[in-house]
Amino acid sequence: MNGNVTSNRMKGRDRQVTLVAAIAVVQAIAATFFVADAIGDVAADGLSTHIVIEGLIAFALFAGVALGVWQVRIMLRLAQRRDEALAIASGALAEHIGHRFSEWGLTDAESDVALFALKGCDVAEIARLRGAAAGTVRAQLSRIYAKAGVTGQAGLVSLFFEDLLG
Amino acid sequence: MTAELSAPRRWDPIVKLTHWGIVVAIILNAIVTEEGSGWHVRVGYGLAALLGLRLLWGIVGPHEARFTAFPPSPFRAIGHIREIGQGQVTHHRSHNPLGALMVYAIWACLAAIIASGIAMAGAPPSDPFAASHEEAEEHAVASPATSDDEDEDEREEEGGAGEEMMEEIHEIGVNLLYVLIALHLMGVVFETRRSGRQIVTAMLPWGNRRSR
Ligand code: HEM
């Protein structure tokens, strides 16, 4: 129910991090081969000007690995921070909603129904989700709207929207 | 407590990639490549790179991947065994204390295998299909010794004995590794039955890392 959009975006982000990580892994393997090969060359032929170039390449390869790893680290940290901010925001919103519901004096059952209504469910869906008769849900909804001082679902939603916008 | 319980464990892509890369490399060198062949050496170097990257990640990676998140502590491992005995389940963000010991044991074992392998084979062969890398290497290793004509024989003897010792270390290391892998898999199965499938899905490439 809670937004496929968000989870899709998260998957995209995960894929992106995985891609950068995979490149870092390939770079690490390439760098290791190159350096081992260069050391083998030195052992076989001794030092030569060639080794200066090989040394430079080795440096560049390892710098690439370090940068890749650093990039992964940053991406992971950003993702984590966004997750946390989202959790805090949704936690705060849930708390606020609960606060309002008790202010209005909603019963537990009414709170449940009101939450589904806020999430955009219609009467039939709420009835199915709660295993209740449609008539019962309709009666609960009208009591909820009366207690909240609104005329319908759109009014209920816009109450919280107003709160969010400040 | 509840927050910790509900926080899903997930391994970052570097941990996953290096884990499965190491698994593939071990399987390749155990059953596909020929012992001491060019490809065997190359796969070994690839394994070394993966292990090196994972160890670097243990210093600079995110919290769960760092060594500090799973210190090798026999005391905590004993505490964990006691927990198992009492039927308690604590969820760990990183490896559990017993698993941590296993991880370090596997890494140490791999390091010994890699080091002894490199000591025997030298640099990775540029042509993996070349018949025998060993011969070329023996030349390279022997040349500094032969240039010193005084204790030439002695050095060669030493080289031979060293080679034999490296072979011994390599073999013992590999056999030990197989035992550790068997224990590792038993540990994974055991923890999965104790704490749930999340243990494994957290490590799988397609594991649903963020679903709550
Ligand atoms: C060649 C065989 C294997 C080796 C050498 C090996 C080695 C390792 C190592 C070193 C770690 C620590 C990971 C890290 O922190 O970077 C680990 C963790 C893990 N491995 Fe393996 N592994 C092998 C096979 C498998 C297989 C086949 C599975 C699939 C079931 C598996 C599942 C796991 C899991 C779930 C963890 C995380 C443990 C935890 O939650 O603490 N491993 N393995």
Coordinates of C-alpha atoms and ligand atoms in Angstrom, one line a residue:
Chain A
M1 CA 0.0 0.0 0.0
N2 CA 2.7 2.5 0.9
G3 CA 3.8 3.8 -2.4
N4 CA 5.4 1.6 -5.0
V5 CA 7.1 4.7 -6.2
T6 CA 9.3 5.0 -3.2
S7 CA 10.3 1.3 -3.2
N8 CA 11.1 1.5 -6.9
R9 CA 13.2 4.6 -6.4
M10 CA 15.0 2.7 -3.6
K11 CA 15.6 -0.3 -5.9
G12 CA 17.1 2.1 -8.5
R13 CA 19.4 3.5 -5.9
D14 CA 20.5 0.1 -4.7
R15 CA 21.3 -0.9 -8.3
Q16 CA 23.3 2.3 -8.7
V17 CA 25.4 1.6 -5.6
T18 CA 25.9 -2.0 -6.7
L19 CA 27.1 -0.9 -10.1
V20 CA 29.7 1.4 -8.6
A21 CA 30.7 -1.3 -6.1
A22 CA 31.1 -3.8 -8.9
I23 CA 33.3 -1.4 -10.8
A24 CA 35.5 -1.0 -7.7
V25 CA 35.8 -4.7 -7.4
V26 CA 36.9 -5.1 -11.0
Q27 CA 39.4 -2.2 -10.5
A28 CA 40.8 -3.9 -7.4
I29 CA 41.3 -7.2 -9.3
A30 CA 42.9 -5.4 -12.2
A31 CA 45.2 -3.4 -9.9
T32 CA 46.3 -6.5 -8.1
F33 CA 47.1 -8.3 -11.3
F34 CA 49.0 -5.3 -12.7
V35 CA 51.1 -4.8 -9.6
A36 CA 51.9 -8.5 -9.2
D37 CA 52.9 -8.5 -12.8
A38 CA 55.1 -5.4 -12.4
I39 CA 56.8 -6.8 -9.3
G40 CA 57.4 -10.0 -11.4
D41 CA 59.0 -7.8 -14.1
V42 CA 61.3 -6.1 -11.6
A43 CA 62.3 -9.4 -10.1
A44 CA 63.1 -10.8 -13.6
D45 CA 64.7 -7.8 -15.3
G46 CA 65.7 -5.4 -12.5
L47 CA 64.8 -1.8 -12.4
S48 CA 64.4 0.2 -15.6
T49 CA 62.7 3.3 -16.8
H50 CA 59.8 1.1 -17.7
I51 CA 59.1 0.7 -14.0
V52 CA 58.4 4.4 -13.6
I53 CA 55.5 4.1 -16.0
E54 CA 54.3 0.9 -14.4
G55 CA 54.5 2.6 -11.0
L56 CA 52.4 5.5 -12.3
I57 CA 49.8 3.1 -13.7
A58 CA 49.7 1.2 -10.5
F59 CA 49.2 4.4 -8.6
A60 CA 46.4 5.4 -10.9
L61 CA 44.7 2.0 -10.6
F62 CA 44.8 2.0 -6.8
A63 CA 43.7 5.6 -6.7
G64 CA 40.7 4.4 -8.8
V65 CA 39.9 1.7 -6.3
A66 CA 40.1 4.1 -3.4
L67 CA 37.9 6.6 -5.1
G68 CA 35.4 3.9 -6.1
V69 CA 35.2 2.6 -2.5
W70 CA 34.9 6.1 -1.2
Q71 CA 32.0 6.8 -3.6
V72 CA 30.2 3.6 -2.5
R73 CA 30.7 4.7 1.1
I74 CA 29.2 8.1 0.4
M75 CA 26.2 6.7 -1.6
L76 CA 25.5 4.2 1.2
R77 CA 25.7 7.0 3.8
L78 CA 23.3 9.2 1.8
A79 CA 20.9 6.4 1.3
Q80 CA 20.9 5.6 5.0
R81 CA 20.4 9.2 5.9
R82 CA 17.4 9.5 3.6
D83 CA 16.0 6.3 5.0
E84 CA 16.3 7.7 8.5
A85 CA 14.8 11.1 7.6
L86 CA 11.9 9.3 5.9
A87 CA 11.4 7.0 9.0
I88 CA 11.5 10.0 11.3
A89 CA 9.0 11.9 9.1
S90 CA 6.6 9.0 8.7
G91 CA 7.0 8.2 12.4
A92 CA 6.2 11.8 13.3
L93 CA 3.2 11.8 11.0
A94 CA 1.9 8.6 12.4
E95 CA 2.2 10.0 15.9
H96 CA 0.5 13.2 14.9
I97 CA -2.4 11.3 13.3
G98 CA -2.8 9.2 16.4
H99 CA -2.8 12.4 18.5
R100 CA -5.6 13.9 16.4
F101 CA -7.6 10.7 16.5
S102 CA -7.6 10.6 20.3
E103 CA -8.4 14.4 20.3
W104 CA -11.5 13.7 18.3
G105 CA -12.4 10.8 20.6
L106 CA -12.3 8.1 18.0
T107 CA -12.7 4.5 19.3
D108 CA -10.0 1.9 18.4
A109 CA -12.1 0.5 15.6
E110 CA -12.8 4.0 14.3
S111 CA -9.1 4.8 14.4
D112 CA -8.4 1.8 12.2
V113 CA -11.1 2.7 9.7
A114 CA -10.0 6.3 9.7
L115 CA -6.4 5.3 8.9
F116 CA -7.5 3.2 6.0
A117 CA -9.6 6.1 4.8
L118 CA -6.6 8.4 5.0
K119 CA -4.6 5.9 2.9
G120 CA -7.3 6.3 0.2
C121 CA -9.2 3.0 0.7
D122 CA -12.9 3.1 -0.3
V123 CA -15.7 1.5 1.8
A124 CA -15.5 -1.9 0.0
E125 CA -11.8 -2.1 0.5
I126 CA -11.9 -1.2 4.2
A127 CA -14.7 -3.7 4.7
R128 CA -12.6 -6.4 3.1
L129 CA -9.4 -5.5 5.0
R130 CA -11.2 -5.4 8.3
G131 CA -13.5 -8.4 7.6
A132 CA -16.5 -6.2 8.4
A133 CA -19.8 -5.5 6.6
A134 CA -19.8 -2.5 4.3
G135 CA -22.7 -1.1 6.2
T136 CA -20.8 -1.1 9.4
V137 CA -17.8 0.6 7.8
R138 CA -20.1 3.3 6.3
A139 CA -21.6 4.0 9.7
Q140 CA -18.2 4.2 11.3
L141 CA -17.0 6.5 8.5
S142 CA -19.9 8.9 9.0
R143 CA -19.2 9.0 12.8
I144 CA -15.5 9.7 12.1
Y145 CA -16.3 12.6 9.7
A146 CA -18.7 14.0 12.2
K147 CA -16.2 13.9 15.0
A148 CA -13.5 15.4 12.8
G149 CA -15.9 18.1 11.6
V150 CA -15.5 17.3 7.9
T151 CA -18.0 16.1 5.3
G152 CA -16.1 13.3 3.7
Q153 CA -12.9 11.4 2.9
A154 CA -11.4 14.3 0.9
G155 CA -12.0 16.7 3.9
L156 CA -10.4 14.2 6.3
V157 CA -7.3 13.9 4.1
S158 CA -7.0 17.6 3.6
L159 CA -7.0 18.2 7.3
F160 CA -3.7 16.4 7.7
F161 CA -2.4 17.9 4.5
E162 CA -2.9 21.3 5.9
D163 CA -1.0 20.3 9.1
L164 CA 1.8 19.0 6.9
L165 CA 2.0 22.2 4.9
G166 CA 2.0 24.2 8.2
Chain B
M1 CA 15.0 -3.0 21.5
T2 CA 12.1 -3.1 19.2
A3 CA 13.8 -0.7 16.9
E4 CA 16.8 -3.0 16.8
L5 CA 14.6 -6.0 16.3
S6 CA 12.8 -4.5 13.4
A7 CA 15.8 -2.9 11.7
P8 CA 16.4 -5.3 8.8
R9 CA 19.9 -6.5 8.5
R10 CA 21.4 -6.0 5.1
W11 CA 24.9 -6.3 3.7
D12 CA 26.2 -3.6 1.4
P13 CA 27.2 -4.4 -2.2
I14 CA 30.9 -4.6 -1.5
V15 CA 30.4 -7.3 1.2
K16 CA 28.1 -9.2 -1.1
L17 CA 30.3 -9.0 -4.2
T18 CA 33.4 -9.9 -2.3
H19 CA 31.7 -12.8 -0.5
W20 CA 30.3 -14.4 -3.7
G21 CA 33.4 -13.6 -5.7
I22 CA 35.5 -15.4 -3.1
V23 CA 33.0 -18.3 -3.1
V24 CA 33.3 -18.6 -6.9
A25 CA 37.1 -18.3 -6.8
I26 CA 37.3 -21.1 -4.2
I27 CA 35.0 -23.4 -6.2
L28 CA 37.0 -22.7 -9.4
N29 CA 40.3 -23.5 -7.9
A30 CA 39.0 -26.5 -6.0
I31 CA 37.4 -28.3 -8.9
V32 CA 37.8 -26.5 -12.3
T33 CA 41.4 -25.3 -12.7
E34 CA 44.3 -27.6 -12.6
E35 CA 46.6 -27.4 -9.6
G36 CA 49.5 -25.0 -10.2
S37 CA 48.2 -24.2 -13.7
G38 CA 48.2 -20.6 -15.1
W39 CA 44.5 -20.3 -14.5
H40 CA 44.8 -21.6 -11.0
V41 CA 47.3 -18.8 -10.3
R42 CA 45.2 -16.2 -11.9
V43 CA 42.1 -17.2 -10.0
G44 CA 44.3 -17.1 -6.8
Y45 CA 45.3 -13.5 -7.6
G46 CA 41.7 -12.6 -8.2
L47 CA 40.8 -14.1 -4.8
A48 CA 43.6 -12.1 -3.2
A49 CA 42.2 -8.9 -4.7
L50 CA 38.7 -9.7 -3.4
L51 CA 40.0 -10.4 0.1
G52 CA 42.2 -7.3 0.0
L53 CA 39.2 -5.2 -0.9
R54 CA 37.0 -6.7 1.8
L55 CA 39.8 -6.1 4.4
L56 CA 40.0 -2.4 3.2
W57 CA 36.3 -2.2 3.5
G58 CA 36.6 -3.5 7.1
I59 CA 38.4 -0.3 7.9
V60 CA 36.6 2.3 5.8
G61 CA 33.2 0.6 5.1
P62 CA 29.9 1.3 6.8
H63 CA 29.4 0.3 10.4
E64 CA 28.1 -3.2 9.9
A65 CA 31.0 -4.1 7.7
R66 CA 33.8 -2.8 9.9
F67 CA 36.0 -4.9 12.0
T68 CA 35.0 -2.9 15.0
A69 CA 31.4 -4.1 14.6
F70 CA 32.4 -7.7 15.0
P71 CA 35.6 -7.9 17.1
P72 CA 37.1 -11.4 17.5
S73 CA 36.2 -12.0 21.1
P74 CA 36.1 -15.5 22.6
F75 CA 34.2 -14.1 25.6
R76 CA 31.4 -12.7 23.5
A77 CA 31.4 -16.0 21.5
I78 CA 30.9 -17.9 24.8
G79 CA 28.2 -15.5 25.8
H80 CA 26.5 -16.2 22.4
I81 CA 26.8 -20.0 23.0
R82 CA 25.1 -19.5 26.4
E83 CA 22.3 -17.5 24.7
I84 CA 21.8 -20.4 22.3
G85 CA 21.6 -22.7 25.2
Q86 CA 19.0 -20.6 26.9
G87 CA 17.0 -20.2 23.7
Q88 CA 17.4 -16.5 23.5
V89 CA 17.8 -14.7 20.2
T90 CA 19.5 -11.4 19.9
H91 CA 19.6 -9.8 16.6
H92 CA 23.0 -8.4 15.6
R93 CA 23.5 -5.7 13.0
S94 CA 26.8 -7.4 12.0
H95 CA 28.1 -10.9 12.4
N96 CA 27.1 -12.6 15.6
P97 CA 30.1 -13.2 18.0
L98 CA 30.5 -16.8 17.0
G99 CA 30.1 -16.0 13.3
A100 CA 32.8 -13.3 13.7
L101 CA 35.3 -15.8 14.9
M102 CA 34.5 -18.0 11.9
V103 CA 34.9 -15.0 9.5
Y104 CA 38.4 -14.2 10.9
A105 CA 39.4 -17.8 10.8
I106 CA 38.3 -18.0 7.1
W107 CA 40.1 -14.8 6.2
A108 CA 43.3 -15.9 8.0
C109 CA 43.1 -19.3 6.2
L110 CA 42.7 -17.6 2.9
A111 CA 45.6 -15.2 3.6
A112 CA 47.9 -18.2 4.4
I113 CA 46.8 -20.0 1.2
I114 CA 47.3 -16.9 -0.9
A115 CA 50.7 -16.1 0.6
S116 CA 52.0 -19.6 0.2
G117 CA 50.6 -19.8 -3.3
I118 CA 52.3 -16.6 -4.4
A119 CA 55.5 -17.8 -2.8
M120 CA 55.4 -20.9 -5.0
A121 CA 54.1 -19.4 -8.3
G122 CA 55.3 -15.8 -8.3
A123 CA 53.7 -13.3 -10.6
P124 CA 50.5 -14.1 -12.5
P125 CA 51.3 -15.6 -15.9
S126 CA 50.6 -13.4 -18.8
D127 CA 49.6 -16.4 -20.9
P128 CA 47.4 -18.6 -18.7
F129 CA 47.6 -21.4 -21.3
A130 CA 51.4 -21.6 -21.0
A131 CA 52.3 -25.1 -20.1
S132 CA 54.1 -24.7 -16.9
H133 CA 54.6 -21.5 -15.1
E134 CA 56.6 -23.2 -12.4
E135 CA 59.7 -23.8 -14.6
A136 CA 60.0 -20.1 -15.5
E137 CA 59.5 -19.1 -11.9
E138 CA 62.2 -21.5 -10.6
H139 CA 64.6 -19.7 -12.9
A140 CA 63.7 -16.3 -11.6
V141 CA 63.9 -17.5 -8.0
A142 CA 67.1 -19.3 -8.5
S143 CA 69.0 -16.6 -10.3
P144 CA 69.9 -14.4 -7.4
A145 CA 71.1 -17.5 -5.5
T146 CA 73.3 -18.7 -8.4
S147 CA 74.9 -15.3 -8.8
D148 CA 76.3 -15.7 -5.3
D149 CA 78.6 -18.6 -6.0
E150 CA 79.9 -19.1 -2.5
D151 CA 76.9 -20.7 -0.8
E152 CA 75.1 -21.6 -4.0
D153 CA 74.3 -25.1 -3.0
E154 CA 73.1 -24.1 0.4
R155 CA 70.8 -21.5 -1.0
E156 CA 69.3 -23.9 -3.5
E157 CA 68.8 -26.4 -0.8
E158 CA 67.0 -23.8 1.2
G159 CA 64.9 -22.8 -1.8
G160 CA 63.9 -26.4 -2.3
A161 CA 63.0 -26.8 1.4
G162 CA 61.2 -23.5 1.4
E163 CA 59.2 -24.5 -1.7
E164 CA 58.3 -27.8 0.0
M165 CA 57.2 -25.9 3.1
M166 CA 55.1 -23.5 1.1
E167 CA 53.4 -26.5 -0.6
E168 CA 52.7 -28.0 2.8
I169 CA 51.2 -24.7 4.1
H170 CA 49.1 -24.4 0.9
E171 CA 47.7 -27.9 1.3
I172 CA 47.1 -27.8 5.0
G173 CA 45.5 -24.3 4.5
V174 CA 43.2 -25.6 1.8
N175 CA 42.1 -28.6 3.9
L176 CA 41.5 -26.4 6.9
L177 CA 39.5 -24.0 4.7
Y178 CA 37.2 -26.9 3.6
V179 CA 36.5 -27.7 7.2
L180 CA 35.8 -24.0 8.0
I181 CA 33.5 -23.7 5.0
A182 CA 31.6 -26.8 6.2
L183 CA 31.3 -25.3 9.6
H184 CA 30.3 -21.9 8.1
L185 CA 27.5 -23.5 6.1
M186 CA 26.3 -25.4 9.2
G187 CA 26.4 -22.1 11.1
V188 CA 24.4 -20.4 8.5
V189 CA 21.8 -23.1 8.4
F190 CA 21.7 -23.2 12.2
E191 CA 21.3 -19.4 12.6
T192 CA 18.6 -19.4 9.9
R193 CA 16.5 -21.9 11.8
R194 CA 17.1 -19.9 15.0
S195 CA 16.7 -16.4 13.7
G196 CA 14.9 -16.7 10.4
R197 CA 15.6 -16.5 6.7
Q198 CA 16.7 -12.9 6.9
I199 CA 20.2 -14.1 7.7
V200 CA 20.6 -15.6 4.2
T201 CA 18.5 -13.0 2.2
A202 CA 20.7 -10.3 3.7
M203 CA 23.7 -11.8 1.9
L204 CA 22.0 -12.9 -1.4
P205 CA 22.6 -10.6 -4.4
W206 CA 18.9 -10.2 -4.9
G207 CA 18.1 -10.2 -1.2
N208 CA 15.2 -7.7 -0.5
R209 CA 17.3 -5.5 1.5
R210 CA 15.0 -2.6 2.2
S211 CA 11.6 -4.2 2.4
R212 CA 10.3 -3.9 5.9
Ligands
HEM1 C1 33.3 -21.2 -0.5 C2 32.5 -21.1 0.4 C3 32.2 -19.9 1.3 C4 33.2 -19.1 1.9 C5 34.7 -19.2 1.9 C6 32.4 -18.1 2.7 C7 33.0 -17.1 3.5 C8 32.3 -16.2 4.2 C9 32.8 -15.0 4.8 C10 34.3 -14.7 4.9 C11 31.8 -14.3 5.4 C12 32.0 -13.0 6.1 C13 31.5 -12.0 5.1 C14 32.0 -10.6 5.3 O1 31.9 -10.0 6.4 O2 32.6 -10.1 4.4 C15 30.6 -15.0 5.1 C16 29.4 -14.6 5.5 C17 28.2 -15.2 5.1 N1 28.1 -16.3 4.2 FE1 29.6 -17.3 3.4 N2 31.1 -18.3 2.5 C18 30.9 -19.4 1.7 C19 29.8 -19.9 1.2 C20 28.5 -19.5 1.5 C21 27.3 -20.0 1.0 C22 27.2 -21.2 -0.1 C23 26.3 -19.4 1.6 C24 24.8 -19.6 1.3 C25 24.0 -20.0 2.1 C26 26.9 -18.4 2.5 C27 26.2 -17.5 3.3 C28 26.7 -16.6 4.1 C29 26.0 -15.7 4.9 C30 24.5 -15.7 5.1 C31 26.9 -14.9 5.6 C32 26.5 -13.8 6.6 C33 26.7 -14.4 7.9 C34 26.2 -13.4 9.0 O3 25.0 -13.1 8.9 O4 26.9 -13.1 10.0 N3 28.2 -18.5 2.4 N4 30.9 -16.1 4.3

